[in-house]
Coordinates of C-alpha atoms and ligand atoms in Angstrom, one line a residue:
X1 CA 64.9 -42.9 0.7
X2 CA 66.8 -43.0 -2.6
X3 CA 65.8 -40.4 -5.5
X4 CA 64.3 -42.5 -7.7
X5 CA 62.2 -44.2 -5.0
X6 CA 61.4 -40.5 -4.0
X7 CA 60.3 -39.4 -7.4
X8 CA 58.2 -42.3 -7.8
X9 CA 56.2 -42.0 -4.8
X10 CA 55.6 -38.2 -5.4
X11 CA 54.5 -39.5 -9.0
X12 CA 52.3 -41.6 -7.5
X13 CA 50.8 -39.0 -5.0
X14 CA 50.5 -36.6 -8.2
X15 CA 48.5 -39.6 -10.1
X16 CA 46.3 -40.1 -7.0
X17 CA 45.3 -36.3 -7.0
X18 CA 45.0 -36.5 -10.8
X19 CA 42.6 -39.4 -10.2
X20 CA 40.8 -37.8 -7.2
X21 CA 40.2 -34.2 -9.3
X22 CA 38.8 -36.4 -12.1
X23 CA 36.3 -38.5 -9.7
X24 CA 35.1 -35.2 -7.8
X25 CA 34.6 -33.8 -11.4
X26 CA 32.6 -36.5 -12.3
X27 CA 30.9 -36.6 -9.4
X28 CA 29.8 -32.8 -9.1
X29 CA 28.5 -32.9 -12.5
X30 CA 26.6 -36.0 -12.0
X31 CA 24.9 -33.9 -8.9
X32 CA 24.5 -31.0 -11.0
X33 CA 22.7 -32.9 -13.7
X34 CA 20.8 -35.2 -11.6
X35 CA 17.7 -33.4 -12.8
X36 CA 18.1 -34.2 -16.3
X37 CA 20.5 -37.5 -16.6
X38 CA 21.0 -37.3 -20.2
X39 CA 23.3 -34.2 -19.4
X40 CA 25.5 -36.1 -17.3
X41 CA 28.9 -35.6 -18.7
X42 CA 30.0 -39.2 -19.8
X43 CA 26.7 -39.5 -21.5
X44 CA 27.0 -36.2 -23.5
X45 CA 30.6 -36.7 -24.3
X46 CA 29.2 -40.1 -25.5
X47 CA 26.6 -38.7 -27.3
X48 CA 28.7 -36.2 -29.0
X49 CA 30.8 -39.3 -30.1
X50 CA 28.3 -41.5 -31.1
X51 CA 27.0 -38.5 -33.5
X52 CA 30.5 -38.1 -35.2
X53 CA 31.5 -41.5 -35.5
X54 CA 32.0 -42.5 -39.1
X55 CA 29.1 -45.2 -40.3
X56 CA 31.9 -47.7 -40.9
X57 CA 33.2 -47.3 -37.0
X58 CA 29.6 -47.3 -35.8
X59 CA 28.7 -50.5 -37.7
X60 CA 32.1 -52.2 -36.4
X61 CA 31.3 -51.0 -33.1
X62 CA 27.4 -52.8 -33.4
X63 CA 29.2 -55.6 -35.1
X64 CA 31.9 -56.3 -32.6
X65 CA 30.1 -55.2 -29.2
X66 CA 26.4 -55.7 -30.3
X67 CA 24.0 -54.2 -27.6
X68 CA 26.8 -53.4 -25.5
X69 CA 28.4 -50.9 -27.7
X70 CA 27.1 -48.3 -25.6
X71 CA 28.5 -49.6 -22.6
X72 CA 32.0 -50.1 -23.8
X73 CA 32.0 -46.7 -25.3
X74 CA 31.2 -45.6 -21.6
X75 CA 34.0 -47.4 -20.1
X76 CA 36.3 -46.6 -23.0
X77 CA 35.5 -42.7 -22.0
X78 CA 36.3 -43.3 -18.6
X79 CA 39.4 -45.0 -19.4
X80 CA 40.7 -42.1 -21.3
X81 CA 39.8 -39.9 -18.5
X82 CA 41.5 -41.9 -15.9
X83 CA 44.7 -41.7 -18.5
X84 CA 44.5 -37.8 -18.9
X85 CA 43.9 -37.6 -15.0
X86 CA 47.0 -39.4 -13.9
X87 CA 49.3 -37.3 -16.7
X88 CA 47.7 -34.0 -15.2
X89 CA 47.9 -35.2 -11.7
X90 CA 51.8 -35.6 -12.4
X91 CA 51.8 -32.5 -14.1
X92 CA 50.3 -30.7 -11.1
X93 CA 53.2 -31.5 -8.9
X94 CA 55.6 -29.6 -11.0
X95 CA 52.9 -26.9 -12.6
X96 CA 50.2 -26.5 -10.3
X97 CA 48.3 -24.0 -12.4
X98 CA 48.7 -25.5 -15.8
X99 CA 47.4 -29.0 -14.0
X100 CA 44.5 -27.2 -13.0
X101 CA 43.9 -25.5 -16.2
X102 CA 44.0 -28.7 -18.0
X103 CA 41.0 -30.1 -15.6
X104 CA 39.1 -26.7 -16.6
X105 CA 39.9 -27.5 -20.3
X106 CA 37.7 -30.9 -19.8
X107 CA 35.1 -28.6 -18.8
X108 CA 35.1 -26.6 -21.8
X109 CA 35.2 -29.9 -23.8
X110 CA 32.2 -31.3 -21.9
X111 CA 30.3 -28.3 -22.6
X112 CA 31.1 -28.3 -26.2
X113 CA 29.8 -32.0 -26.4
X114 CA 26.6 -31.2 -24.6
X115 CA 25.6 -28.1 -26.5
X116 CA 26.2 -29.9 -29.8
X117 CA 23.7 -32.9 -28.8
X118 CA 20.6 -32.6 -31.0
X119 CA 18.7 -32.7 -28.0
X120 CA 20.6 -29.8 -26.2
X121 CA 18.2 -27.5 -24.6
X122 CA 20.8 -24.6 -24.3
X123 CA 23.2 -22.9 -21.9
X124 CA 21.8 -24.9 -19.2
X125 CA 23.4 -28.4 -20.5
X126 CA 26.8 -27.0 -20.5
X127 CA 26.4 -26.6 -16.5
X128 CA 27.2 -30.2 -15.0
X129 CA 30.7 -29.9 -17.1
X130 CA 31.2 -26.3 -15.8
X131 CA 30.1 -27.0 -12.3
X132 CA 32.5 -30.1 -12.4
X133 CA 35.6 -28.8 -14.0
X134 CA 35.7 -25.9 -11.4
X135 CA 35.7 -28.1 -8.5
X136 CA 37.7 -30.5 -10.2
X137 CA 40.4 -28.1 -11.2
X138 CA 40.0 -26.6 -7.1
X139 CA 40.5 -30.2 -5.9
X140 CA 43.5 -30.6 -8.2
X141 CA 44.8 -27.4 -7.0
X142 CA 45.1 -28.1 -3.6
X143 CA 46.0 -32.1 -3.7
X144 CA 49.0 -30.9 -5.5
X145 CA 50.0 -28.2 -3.1
X146 CA 49.7 -30.8 -0.5
X147 CA 51.7 -33.4 -2.5
X148 CA 54.7 -31.1 -2.9
X149 CA 56.7 -31.6 0.3
X150 CA 57.4 -28.4 2.4
X151 CA 61.0 -27.4 2.6
X152 CA 62.6 -28.7 5.5
X153 CA 62.8 -26.0 8.0
X154 CA 66.6 -25.4 8.9
X155 CA 67.7 -27.8 11.3
X156 CA 64.7 -30.1 10.9
X157 CA 65.0 -33.7 9.6
X158 CA 64.1 -33.7 5.8
X159 CA 62.4 -37.3 5.8
X160 CA 60.2 -36.1 9.0
X161 CA 59.2 -33.2 6.9
X162 CA 58.5 -35.3 3.9
X163 CA 56.1 -37.6 6.2
X164 CA 54.3 -34.5 7.8
X165 CA 53.4 -33.1 4.2
X166 CA 52.4 -36.8 3.1
X167 CA 50.1 -36.7 5.9
X168 CA 48.4 -33.6 5.4
X169 CA 47.9 -34.7 1.5
X170 CA 46.1 -38.1 2.6
X171 CA 44.1 -36.4 4.8
X172 CA 43.2 -33.8 2.1
X173 CA 42.7 -37.0 -0.3
X174 CA 40.2 -38.8 2.1
X175 CA 38.2 -35.7 2.6
X176 CA 38.2 -35.0 -1.3
X177 CA 37.2 -38.6 -1.7
X178 CA 34.2 -38.8 0.3
X179 CA 32.8 -35.5 -0.9
X180 CA 33.2 -36.7 -4.2
X181 CA 31.5 -40.0 -3.3
X182 CA 28.7 -38.1 -1.5
X183 CA 28.1 -35.8 -4.8
X184 CA 28.0 -38.6 -6.8
X185 CA 25.5 -40.7 -4.7
X186 CA 23.2 -38.0 -4.1
X187 CA 23.3 -37.5 -8.0
X188 CA 22.2 -40.8 -8.7
X189 CA 19.6 -40.6 -6.2
X190 CA 18.1 -37.3 -7.6
X191 CA 18.1 -39.2 -11.0
X192 CA 16.5 -42.0 -9.8
X193 CA 13.9 -40.0 -8.4
X194 CA 13.0 -38.2 -11.4
X195 CA 12.3 -41.5 -13.4
X196 CA 9.9 -42.6 -10.4
X197 CA 6.9 -40.5 -12.3
X198 CA 7.8 -42.2 -15.6
X199 CA 7.8 -45.4 -14.1
X200 CA 4.3 -44.8 -12.2
X201 CA 2.9 -43.4 -15.1
X202 CA 4.0 -47.0 -17.3
X203 CA 2.7 -49.2 -14.3
X204 CA -0.7 -47.3 -14.4
X205 CA -1.2 -47.5 -18.0
X206 CA -4.2 -49.6 -19.0
X207 CA -4.3 -50.3 -22.7
X208 CA -7.6 -49.9 -24.1
X209 CA -9.0 -52.7 -26.7
X210 CA -8.5 -52.0 -30.1
X211 CA -11.2 -51.2 -32.3
X212 CA -9.7 -53.0 -35.0
X213 CA -8.3 -56.7 -33.6
X214 CA -5.0 -58.2 -35.1
X215 CA -6.1 -60.9 -37.6
X216 CA -5.6 -64.4 -35.7
X217 CA -2.2 -65.7 -36.7
X218 CA -2.7 -68.8 -39.1
X219 CA -2.3 -72.3 -37.4
X220 CA 1.5 -72.9 -38.3
X221 CA 2.9 -69.4 -39.0
X222 CA 5.4 -70.9 -35.9
X223 CA 7.6 -73.8 -37.4
X224 CA 8.2 -76.8 -34.6
X225 CA 12.1 -77.0 -35.9
X226 CA 14.7 -76.4 -33.0
X227 CA 16.5 -73.5 -33.1
X228 CA 14.3 -71.6 -35.3
X229 CA 13.4 -67.8 -34.3
X230 CA 10.0 -67.2 -32.2
X231 CA 7.3 -65.9 -34.5
X232 CA 6.3 -63.3 -32.1
X233 CA 9.5 -61.6 -30.4
X234 CA 8.9 -61.4 -26.6
X235 CA 10.0 -57.7 -25.5
X236 CA 12.5 -58.7 -23.4
X237 CA 14.6 -60.4 -26.7
X238 CA 13.3 -57.5 -29.1
X239 CA 16.4 -56.1 -30.3
X240 CA 17.3 -52.4 -29.4
X241 CA 19.1 -49.9 -31.5
X242 CA 19.5 -46.2 -31.0
X243 CA 21.8 -43.6 -30.0
X244 CA 20.4 -43.1 -26.8
X245 CA 23.3 -43.4 -24.0
X246 CA 20.5 -42.9 -21.1
X247 CA 17.1 -44.3 -21.9
X248 CA 14.9 -41.5 -21.9
X249 CA 12.2 -42.2 -19.1
X250 CA 9.1 -40.0 -20.5
X251 CA 6.6 -39.3 -17.9
X252 CA 3.1 -40.1 -20.1
X253 CA 1.2 -37.6 -18.1
X254 CA 2.9 -34.5 -19.0
X255 CA 3.6 -36.0 -23.0
X256 CA 2.6 -34.1 -25.9
X257 CA 2.8 -35.1 -29.7
X258 CA 2.8 -31.9 -31.5
X259 CA 1.5 -32.0 -35.4
X260 CA 2.6 -29.0 -37.9
X261 CA 4.1 -28.0 -40.5
X262 CA 3.6 -27.8 -44.5
X263 CA 0.4 -28.3 -45.5
X264 CA -0.9 -28.7 -41.8
X265 CA -3.8 -26.5 -41.9
X266 CA -5.0 -27.9 -38.4
X267 CA -2.1 -28.1 -36.3
X268 CA -2.3 -29.7 -33.1
X269 CA -1.3 -31.2 -29.9
X270 CA -2.1 -34.6 -28.5
X271 CA -2.0 -35.6 -25.1
X272 CA -1.6 -39.5 -24.5
X273 CA -5.0 -39.5 -23.3
X274 CA -6.5 -38.1 -26.1
X275 CA -4.6 -40.6 -28.3
X276 CA -5.7 -43.8 -26.4
X277 CA -9.8 -42.3 -26.6
X278 CA -9.3 -43.0 -30.5
X279 CA -10.1 -45.9 -32.5
X280 CA -7.0 -48.0 -32.0
X281 CA -5.7 -50.7 -34.7
X282 CA -3.7 -54.2 -33.5
X283 CA -1.3 -55.5 -35.9
X284 CA 1.5 -57.7 -36.2
X285 CA 4.7 -56.0 -37.9
X286 CA 8.4 -56.9 -38.2
X287 CA 10.9 -54.4 -37.6
X288 CA 14.3 -54.4 -38.9
X289 CA 17.2 -52.6 -38.6
X290 CA 19.2 -50.9 -41.9
X291 CA 22.4 -52.0 -39.7
X292 CA 21.1 -55.7 -39.9
X293 CA 23.8 -57.6 -41.7
X294 CA 22.9 -60.6 -44.0
X295 CA 22.4 -63.1 -41.4
X296 CA 22.0 -60.8 -38.9
X297 CA 19.9 -60.2 -35.5
X298 CA 18.4 -56.8 -35.7
X299 CA 15.0 -57.7 -36.6
X300 CA 11.8 -58.6 -34.3
X301 CA 8.5 -59.2 -34.7
X302 CA 5.4 -57.6 -32.1
X303 CA 2.0 -57.4 -32.1
X304 CA 1.5 -53.5 -32.0
X305 CA -1.2 -51.4 -30.5
X306 CA -1.4 -47.9 -31.8
X307 CA -3.0 -45.3 -33.2
X308 CA -3.7 -44.9 -37.3
X309 CA -1.4 -42.1 -38.4
X310 CA -2.9 -41.4 -41.7
X311 CA -6.1 -40.3 -39.8
X312 CA -4.5 -38.1 -37.7
X313 CA -2.7 -36.6 -40.6
X314 CA -5.9 -36.4 -42.8
X315 CA -7.3 -34.6 -39.8
X316 CA -4.9 -32.2 -39.7
X317 CA -5.2 -31.2 -43.3
X318 CA -2.0 -33.1 -44.8
X319 CA -2.7 -34.7 -48.1
X320 CA -0.8 -37.1 -50.1
X321 CA 2.0 -35.8 -52.6
X322 CA 0.4 -38.1 -55.1
X323 CA -2.9 -36.3 -54.4
X324 CA -1.6 -32.9 -54.5
X325 CA -0.2 -32.6 -51.0
X326 CA 2.9 -30.3 -50.8
X327 CA 5.3 -32.3 -48.1
X328 CA 6.5 -35.3 -48.9
X329 CA 8.5 -35.8 -46.0
X330 CA 7.1 -36.2 -42.4
X331 CA 9.8 -35.7 -39.7
X332 CA 9.5 -37.3 -36.6
X333 CA 11.3 -35.8 -33.7
X334 CA 12.0 -37.7 -30.3
X335 CA 12.3 -36.3 -26.5
X336 CA 16.0 -36.9 -27.1
X337 CA 16.3 -34.9 -30.5
X338 CA 16.8 -37.7 -32.7
X339 CA 15.3 -37.1 -36.2
X340 CA 13.6 -39.7 -38.8
X341 CA 12.3 -38.9 -41.7
X342 CA 9.8 -41.1 -43.7
X343 CA 8.0 -40.5 -47.2
X344 CA 4.7 -39.1 -46.5
X345 CA 3.4 -40.8 -49.4
X346 CA 4.2 -44.6 -47.6
X347 CA 2.5 -43.3 -44.5
X348 CA -0.8 -42.7 -46.2
X349 CA -1.0 -45.2 -48.9
X350 CA -3.3 -47.5 -46.9
X351 CA -0.5 -49.3 -44.9
X352 CA -0.7 -49.6 -41.4
X353 CA 1.6 -46.9 -40.4
X354 CA 0.6 -46.1 -36.4
X355 CA 1.8 -44.6 -33.4
X356 CA 2.1 -47.4 -31.5
X357 CA 1.5 -47.4 -27.7
X358 CA 1.5 -51.1 -26.9
X359 CA 3.9 -53.9 -27.5
X360 CA 2.8 -57.8 -27.3
X361 CA 0.1 -56.5 -24.8
X362 CA 2.0 -54.1 -22.8
X363 CA 2.9 -50.7 -22.6
X364 CA 5.8 -49.9 -24.9
X365 CA 8.7 -50.9 -22.8
X366 CA 11.0 -47.8 -21.8
X367 CA 13.8 -49.3 -24.0
X368 CA 11.4 -49.2 -27.1
X369 CA 9.9 -46.0 -26.6
X370 CA 7.4 -45.3 -24.1
X371 CA 4.7 -43.7 -24.1
X372 CA 4.6 -43.7 -27.9
X373 CA 6.8 -44.5 -31.0
X374 CA 6.4 -44.4 -34.9
X375 CA 5.7 -47.5 -37.1
X376 CA 5.7 -47.8 -40.7
X377 CA 5.6 -51.4 -42.2
X378 CA 7.9 -51.9 -45.2
X379 CA 10.3 -49.5 -44.0
X380 CA 13.6 -49.8 -42.2
X381 CA 13.7 -48.6 -38.5
X382 CA 15.7 -45.3 -38.9
X383 CA 13.2 -44.0 -41.5
X384 CA 9.8 -44.8 -39.9
X385 CA 10.3 -46.0 -36.4
X386 CA 10.8 -43.1 -34.1
X387 CA 11.0 -43.9 -30.7
X388 CA 9.7 -41.4 -27.4
X389 CA 7.9 -39.6 -30.5
X390 CA 7.2 -35.8 -29.5
X391 CA 7.0 -34.0 -32.5
X392 CA 5.8 -34.4 -36.6
X393 CA 6.5 -32.2 -39.0
X394 CA 5.4 -32.3 -42.3
X395 CA 8.2 -31.0 -44.6
X396 CA 9.8 -31.8 -47.6
X397 CA 12.9 -34.3 -48.6
X398 CA 14.6 -31.2 -50.4
X399 CA 14.3 -28.8 -47.7
X400 CA 15.5 -31.0 -44.5
X401 CA 17.7 -33.8 -44.0
X402 CA 17.0 -35.5 -40.8
X403 CA 19.9 -37.4 -38.3
X404 CA 21.0 -40.2 -40.3
X405 CA 20.8 -38.9 -43.5
X406 CA 23.1 -36.3 -42.6
X407 CA 25.5 -39.2 -41.6
X408 CA 25.2 -40.3 -45.2
X409 CA 22.4 -43.2 -44.9
X410 CA 19.7 -43.0 -47.4
X411 CA 16.7 -40.8 -47.6
X412 CA 14.6 -43.4 -48.7
X413 CA 14.9 -47.1 -47.4
X414 CA 12.3 -49.7 -47.8
X415 CA 13.2 -53.2 -46.2
X416 CA 15.2 -55.2 -48.5
X417 CA 14.1 -58.8 -49.4
X418 CA 16.3 -61.2 -47.0
X419 CA 16.3 -64.7 -46.0
X420 CA 18.0 -66.1 -43.0
X421 CA 19.3 -69.5 -41.8
X422 CA 18.5 -69.9 -38.3
X423 CA 19.6 -73.4 -38.0
X424 CA 22.1 -75.0 -38.0
X425 CA 24.2 -72.3 -36.6
X426 CA 27.6 -71.5 -38.3
X427 CA 30.5 -74.3 -37.8
X428 CA 27.6 -76.8 -36.3
X429 CA 28.6 -80.2 -36.3
X430 CA 25.3 -82.0 -37.2
X431 CA 25.2 -85.9 -37.7
X432 CA 24.6 -87.4 -41.1
X433 CA 21.1 -88.0 -41.8
X434 CA 18.2 -85.8 -41.5
X435 CA 19.2 -82.5 -40.5
X436 CA 16.3 -79.6 -40.4
X437 CA 17.3 -76.2 -41.9
X438 CA 15.1 -73.5 -40.9
X439 CA 14.7 -69.8 -40.5
X440 CA 12.9 -66.7 -41.4
X441 CA 12.4 -64.5 -44.6
X442 CA 11.2 -60.9 -44.8
X443 CA 10.2 -58.6 -47.3
X444 CA 7.8 -56.1 -45.4
X445 CA 4.6 -55.1 -47.0
X446 CA 5.5 -57.0 -50.1
X447 CA 5.4 -60.5 -48.5
X448 CA 7.3 -63.8 -49.2
X449 CA 6.1 -66.0 -51.5
X450 CA 9.0 -68.6 -51.9
X451 CA 12.1 -69.4 -50.1
X452 CA 14.8 -71.9 -52.0
X453 CA 18.0 -73.7 -50.1
X454 CA 20.9 -74.7 -52.0
X455 CA 23.6 -77.3 -50.7
X456 CA 27.3 -76.4 -51.8
X457 CA 26.8 -75.6 -55.6
X458 CA 23.8 -78.3 -56.1
X459 CA 20.5 -76.8 -57.5
X460 CA 18.2 -74.5 -55.9
X461 CA 15.4 -76.4 -54.0
X462 CA 11.9 -75.1 -52.8
X463 CA 11.7 -74.8 -48.9
X464 CA 8.7 -75.6 -47.1
X465 CA 7.0 -72.4 -46.1
X466 CA 4.8 -71.7 -42.9
X467 CA 1.9 -69.9 -43.7
X468 CA 2.1 -65.8 -44.2
X469 CA 0.7 -64.3 -41.5
X470 CA 0.3 -60.7 -43.3
X471 CA 2.7 -59.4 -45.7
X472 CA 4.1 -56.9 -42.7
X473 CA 5.6 -59.7 -41.0
X474 CA 8.4 -62.2 -42.0
X475 CA 7.4 -65.6 -42.5
X476 CA 9.0 -69.2 -41.2
X477 CA 10.5 -71.6 -43.5
X478 CA 12.2 -75.2 -43.4
X479 CA 13.8 -77.7 -45.4
X480 CA 14.5 -81.4 -44.5
X481 CA 17.9 -82.1 -45.5
X482 CA 20.0 -85.3 -45.6
X483 CA 23.4 -84.6 -44.7
X484 CA 26.0 -86.5 -46.1
X485 CA 29.5 -86.4 -43.9
X486 CA 31.9 -83.6 -44.9
X487 CA 32.1 -79.6 -44.9
X488 CA 29.0 -78.5 -46.6
X489 CA 28.0 -74.6 -47.3
X490 CA 24.0 -74.3 -47.1
X491 CA 22.7 -71.1 -49.1
X492 CA 19.3 -69.7 -48.8
X493 CA 17.4 -66.9 -50.7
X494 CA 13.7 -65.5 -51.1
X495 CA 11.4 -64.2 -53.3
X496 CA 9.1 -61.2 -52.6
X497 CA 5.2 -60.8 -53.2
X498 CA 6.4 -58.7 -56.3
X499 CA 8.0 -61.7 -58.1
X500 CA 11.4 -60.1 -57.2
X501 CA 14.1 -62.6 -56.6
X502 CA 16.4 -61.7 -53.7
X503 CA 19.8 -60.5 -54.9
X504 CA 22.7 -62.2 -54.7
X505 CA 24.5 -58.8 -55.1
X506 CA 26.4 -58.1 -51.5
X507 CA 26.0 -54.6 -50.3
X508 CA 27.3 -53.2 -47.1
X509 CA 24.7 -52.1 -44.6
X510 CA 25.4 -48.2 -45.5
X511 CA 23.5 -46.6 -47.3
X512 CA 20.2 -48.4 -47.6
X513 CA 20.6 -52.0 -46.0
X514 CA 22.6 -55.1 -46.8
X515 CA 21.8 -57.8 -49.6
X516 CA 23.2 -61.0 -50.6
X517 CA 22.5 -64.3 -49.9
X518 CA 22.8 -65.7 -46.1
X519 CA 25.1 -68.8 -46.1
X520 CA 25.8 -71.1 -43.6
X521 CA 29.0 -73.6 -43.2
X522 CA 28.8 -76.9 -41.3
X523 CA 30.7 -80.0 -40.8
X524 CA 28.6 -82.9 -40.8
X525 CA 30.0 -86.0 -38.8
Ligands
MTE1 N1 14.3 -41.7 -30.7 C1 15.1 -42.6 -31.5 N2 14.4 -43.6 -32.2 C2 14.8 -44.3 -32.9 C3 16.3 -44.6 -33.0 C4 17.0 -43.6 -32.3 O1 18.3 -43.8 -32.1 N3 16.0 -42.7 -31.3 N4 16.9 -45.8 -33.9 C5 15.7 -46.3 -34.7 C6 16.4 -47.3 -35.6 S1 17.8 -47.3 -36.6 C7 15.7 -48.5 -35.4 S2 16.0 -49.8 -36.0 C8 14.6 -48.5 -34.4 C9 14.9 -49.8 -33.5 O2 13.7 -50.0 -32.6 P1 13.8 -51.0 -31.3 O3 15.1 -50.4 -30.7 O4 12.8 -50.9 -30.5 O5 13.9 -52.3 -31.8 O6 14.6 -47.4 -33.7 C10 14.2 -46.6 -34.3 N5 13.8 -45.3 -34.0
MO2 MO1 17.9 -49.2 -37.6

């Protein structure tokens, strides 16, 4: 064998040893994390990356990968791990201890990531990374030894000794691969079992009838235009925005909500049954994400069923700031450590702020916060819509910055007035003649009173409005356009219930929501 080929094939063995060590480390870590899936190494490292991602990069990720952003992130982490594993594997051929120490270093990094997560439950969260790194380092140490050819005994044929050693390596590699795969599979199994209680609790949950049903939707809230959004967004199509790399699966039977903090004279802890025994309200409410670009998809409307939040707060002794209450911020905390802060004034001013348990007639889907989430009509999701909520703390804006505020988003964020063109789509090629322009407009808790359309630099013309369901929902609009051949830019703007015309001023999503008019360019043929 030429020396070049020998080096090449040895390097390949080193690379394989590195990859197997990484596989072992991740599988063992998954197994140890089995009882608590959110503590798996890729999840915690991914979570730590998410926590530290600058808002601009996060916005880019959401824009580019949409709701697959988390999948792409995990794939990216695995790719980085694979590259580093190959490097450590090759290194370990000449520096066995250093290679193994490199694997241990990842254990330290993984542990640090786990402990830095907002939902970290303490040192136990570092265990998966520590156990994974120790076994991974051991695997690399052993495999590297097997990959180094034993010096040929005097008189023996050198090639033969190399062959022998390679056979030993392959056997060790096979054993490692099988053991690691088994550990990984067992970990997956345990994870699956753990979620079964939550799934069963959701399936057996029977939602009570509301004491106050949603007002019937006025006839015509749904326009007929092809391509317009559904007025009520089906649960399966409802946008999802959160930092959870593994969706929390909370068992409703053991779930609790604690209300405490400043001005709470009667702190209380509620079970789900206790909440469900209270008079429930049912309301159509449109929820919007602050990361929604002008014309973007992160908005949806559902019929929510829930407990009026202001009642619970009043029972706890909380008073509105305008009526002498000390606490002006309500911080909601989720089981995954997310914190969202809402103005107490908004929550208690008579609007339908609620702890929702139902979404379009179903218990909340896990993705949308089962068993209970918060909603405050009129506010962006990141300052109001805590999913998997488990704690409400009354405090002040001065005293505490929740998760997104620490990352430079605004403390207070009422939804900005926006209109969106649903049809035609950008760069569509409709035929000349009648073309239906249609879409949605929203200004939650203020309502929409007018939508206007402009073609190119022409005059603003009033669109036809579907009836307003409530001020807390979006409103559909349409405009019968007689399209002439050529390229055209269609622009839309809304006016809200306070008489404010939607601003033309373009603003980025950070810090408190995008603004500007939505335009679509089409080529009429
Ligand atoms: N626990 C938790 N709740 C959360 C979030 C989150 O990351 N974690 N994201 C918030 C944001 S930014 C929005 S816009 C809404 C989105 O709710 P949805 O995913 O049900 O549409 O949830 C809010 N509640
Ligand atoms: Mo959001």
